[in-house]
Amino acid sequence: DRCTLGKGIGIVGHERVELGDDIWTGHYVYITDQNHGYEDIDLPIGVQMWKNEPVSIGDGCWLGHGAIVLPGSRIGRHVVIAAGAVVAGLTVPDNAVVAGVPARVVRKYVPGEGWVAVPRDA
């Protein structure tokens, strides 16, 4: 309910993609629960068996322009995924900001302190 999806968004669900309520996205966001394998170097990647892993995105999230959410990603509630971030099978707690390629948590909400930066090595 009450989701606003940007222009050019792609959602590919072979097994399960769960979207919560009140999710907003920028343009050209891509969400998928399937990727091809690449283990066999004697076969083209396009013909190798795929692997499905469910994806979930919690209520109240914002996915920035060009963000990519890949199989196995579990995104909590009230999460910001920065523009251009690639969330590759990451579990993201509630009330966090993720950024980068691959994405990592860069900020989180701490009761009594507000939004705090997460050190790179944390």
mmCIF file of C-alpha atoms in Angstrom:
data_model
loop_
_atom_site.group_PDB
_atom_site.id
_atom_site.type_symbol
_atom_site.label_atom_id
_atom_site.label_comp_id
_atom_site.label_asym_id
_atom_site.label_seq_id
_atom_site.Cartn_x
_atom_site.Cartn_y
_atom_site.Cartn_z
ATOM 1 C CA ASP A 1 0.000 0.000 0.000
ATOM 2 C CA ARG A 2 1.020 3.603 -0.686
ATOM 3 C CA CYS A 3 4.194 2.731 -2.632
ATOM 4 C CA THR A 4 5.622 5.109 -5.228
ATOM 5 C CA LEU A 5 7.883 3.447 -7.783
ATOM 6 C CA GLY A 6 10.085 5.539 -10.068
ATOM 7 C CA LYS A 7 10.353 5.486 -13.850
ATOM 8 C CA GLY A 8 12.125 2.491 -15.372
ATOM 9 C CA ILE A 9 12.024 0.334 -12.232
ATOM 10 C CA GLY A 10 12.495 -3.403 -12.724
ATOM 11 C CA ILE A 11 11.240 -6.034 -10.301
ATOM 12 C CA VAL A 12 12.013 -9.638 -11.270
ATOM 13 C CA GLY A 13 10.522 -12.224 -8.932
ATOM 14 C CA HIS A 14 10.956 -15.913 -9.699
ATOM 15 C CA GLU A 15 10.556 -17.193 -6.149
ATOM 16 C CA ARG A 16 9.594 -14.297 -3.856
ATOM 17 C CA VAL A 17 10.057 -10.536 -3.670
ATOM 18 C CA GLU A 18 8.249 -8.983 -0.707
ATOM 19 C CA LEU A 19 7.670 -5.236 -0.612
ATOM 20 C CA GLY A 20 6.310 -3.565 2.500
ATOM 21 C CA ASP A 21 4.022 -0.544 2.657
ATOM 22 C CA ASP A 22 5.063 3.072 2.021
ATOM 23 C CA ILE A 23 8.133 2.252 -0.078
ATOM 24 C CA TRP A 24 9.390 4.948 -2.435
ATOM 25 C CA THR A 25 12.033 4.565 -5.115
ATOM 26 C CA GLY A 26 14.005 6.768 -7.423
ATOM 27 C CA HIS A 27 14.180 5.999 -11.114
ATOM 28 C CA TYR A 28 15.824 2.892 -12.621
ATOM 29 C CA VAL A 29 15.882 0.801 -9.448
ATOM 30 C CA TYR A 30 16.318 -2.951 -10.033
ATOM 31 C CA ILE A 31 15.199 -5.674 -7.612
ATOM 32 C CA THR A 32 15.615 -9.393 -8.328
ATOM 33 C CA ASP A 33 15.561 -12.698 -6.487
ATOM 34 C CA GLN A 34 17.503 -14.599 -9.181
ATOM 35 C CA ASN A 35 21.026 -14.641 -10.631
ATOM 36 C CA HIS A 36 22.777 -16.986 -13.049
ATOM 37 C CA GLY A 37 25.577 -19.210 -11.867
ATOM 38 C CA TYR A 38 29.073 -18.787 -13.269
ATOM 39 C CA GLU A 39 30.986 -21.647 -11.635
ATOM 40 C CA ASP A 40 31.503 -23.765 -14.785
ATOM 41 C CA ILE A 41 34.120 -21.995 -16.909
ATOM 42 C CA ASP A 42 33.351 -24.273 -19.871
ATOM 43 C CA LEU A 43 29.750 -23.044 -20.199
ATOM 44 C CA PRO A 44 28.468 -19.591 -21.114
ATOM 45 C CA ILE A 45 27.120 -17.875 -17.987
ATOM 46 C CA GLY A 46 23.735 -17.343 -19.641
ATOM 47 C CA VAL A 47 23.054 -21.072 -19.844
ATOM 48 C CA GLN A 48 24.183 -22.016 -16.349
ATOM 49 C CA MET A 49 21.554 -22.786 -13.743
ATOM 50 C CA TRP A 50 20.211 -19.879 -11.789
ATOM 51 C CA LYS A 51 19.924 -19.535 -8.066
ATOM 52 C CA ASN A 52 16.828 -18.081 -6.418
ATOM 53 C CA GLU A 53 16.899 -16.450 -2.987
ATOM 54 C CA PRO A 54 13.933 -14.460 -1.613
ATOM 55 C CA VAL A 55 14.210 -10.699 -1.214
ATOM 56 C CA SER A 56 12.319 -8.599 1.327
ATOM 57 C CA ILE A 57 12.110 -4.831 1.726
ATOM 58 C CA GLY A 58 10.434 -3.514 4.870
ATOM 59 C CA ASP A 59 7.878 -0.771 5.393
ATOM 60 C CA GLY A 60 8.837 2.854 4.883
ATOM 61 C CA CYS A 61 12.036 2.349 2.885
ATOM 62 C CA TRP A 62 13.526 4.691 0.300
ATOM 63 C CA LEU A 63 15.591 3.262 -2.575
ATOM 64 C CA GLY A 64 17.642 5.911 -4.368
ATOM 65 C CA HIS A 65 18.096 6.343 -8.112
ATOM 66 C CA GLY A 66 19.727 3.326 -9.748
ATOM 67 C CA ALA A 67 19.897 1.208 -6.586
ATOM 68 C CA ILE A 68 20.153 -2.551 -7.143
ATOM 69 C CA VAL A 69 18.840 -5.183 -4.716
ATOM 70 C CA LEU A 70 20.102 -8.703 -5.432
ATOM 71 C CA PRO A 71 18.989 -12.182 -4.305
ATOM 72 C CA GLY A 72 19.018 -12.955 -0.589
ATOM 73 C CA SER A 73 18.823 -9.314 0.512
ATOM 74 C CA ARG A 74 16.711 -8.676 3.595
ATOM 75 C CA ILE A 75 16.090 -4.991 4.209
ATOM 76 C CA GLY A 76 14.501 -3.851 7.450
ATOM 77 C CA ARG A 77 12.007 -1.055 8.035
ATOM 78 C CA HIS A 78 12.756 2.647 7.501
ATOM 79 C CA VAL A 79 15.962 1.993 5.538
ATOM 80 C CA VAL A 80 17.557 4.313 2.997
ATOM 81 C CA ILE A 81 19.411 2.638 0.145
ATOM 82 C CA ALA A 82 21.656 5.277 -1.399
ATOM 83 C CA ALA A 83 21.589 6.070 -5.099
ATOM 84 C CA GLY A 84 23.686 3.594 -7.064
ATOM 85 C CA ALA A 85 24.126 1.181 -4.145
ATOM 86 C CA VAL A 86 24.293 -2.552 -4.854
ATOM 87 C CA VAL A 87 22.755 -4.572 -2.025
ATOM 88 C CA ALA A 88 24.151 -8.061 -2.607
ATOM 89 C CA GLY A 89 22.533 -10.512 -0.195
ATOM 90 C CA LEU A 90 22.948 -8.184 2.787
ATOM 91 C CA THR A 91 20.730 -8.236 5.866
ATOM 92 C CA VAL A 92 20.039 -4.604 6.782
ATOM 93 C CA PRO A 93 18.642 -3.776 10.237
ATOM 94 C CA ASP A 94 15.733 -1.377 10.762
ATOM 95 C CA ASN A 95 16.505 2.352 10.739
ATOM 96 C CA ALA A 96 19.708 2.294 8.730
ATOM 97 C CA VAL A 97 21.339 3.874 5.686
ATOM 98 C CA VAL A 98 23.293 1.696 3.252
ATOM 99 C CA ALA A 99 25.582 2.892 0.471
ATOM 100 C CA GLY A 100 28.311 1.636 -1.822
ATOM 101 C CA VAL A 101 29.222 -1.228 -4.113
ATOM 102 C CA PRO A 102 28.813 -3.617 -2.476
ATOM 103 C CA ALA A 103 26.502 -1.808 -0.080
ATOM 104 C CA ARG A 104 27.229 -1.629 3.628
ATOM 105 C CA VAL A 105 25.541 0.107 6.566
ATOM 106 C CA VAL A 106 26.955 3.650 6.832
ATOM 107 C CA ARG A 107 24.494 5.192 9.324
ATOM 108 C CA LYS A 108 22.043 3.854 11.890
ATOM 109 C CA TYR A 109 19.536 5.311 14.305
ATOM 110 C CA VAL A 110 20.504 5.008 17.968
ATOM 111 C CA PRO A 111 17.744 5.891 20.468
ATOM 112 C CA GLY A 112 18.791 8.885 22.533
ATOM 113 C CA GLU A 113 21.568 9.804 20.096
ATOM 114 C CA GLY A 114 19.840 10.033 16.717
ATOM 115 C CA TRP A 115 21.462 9.094 13.409
ATOM 116 C CA VAL A 116 25.114 8.130 13.864
ATOM 117 C CA ALA A 117 27.819 7.144 11.388
ATOM 118 C CA VAL A 118 28.935 3.522 11.358
ATOM 119 C CA PRO A 119 32.734 3.159 11.098
ATOM 120 C CA ARG A 120 33.931 1.445 7.927
ATOM 121 C CA ASP A 121 35.450 -1.476 9.868
ATOM 122 C CA ALA A 122 32.314 -2.109 11.969
#
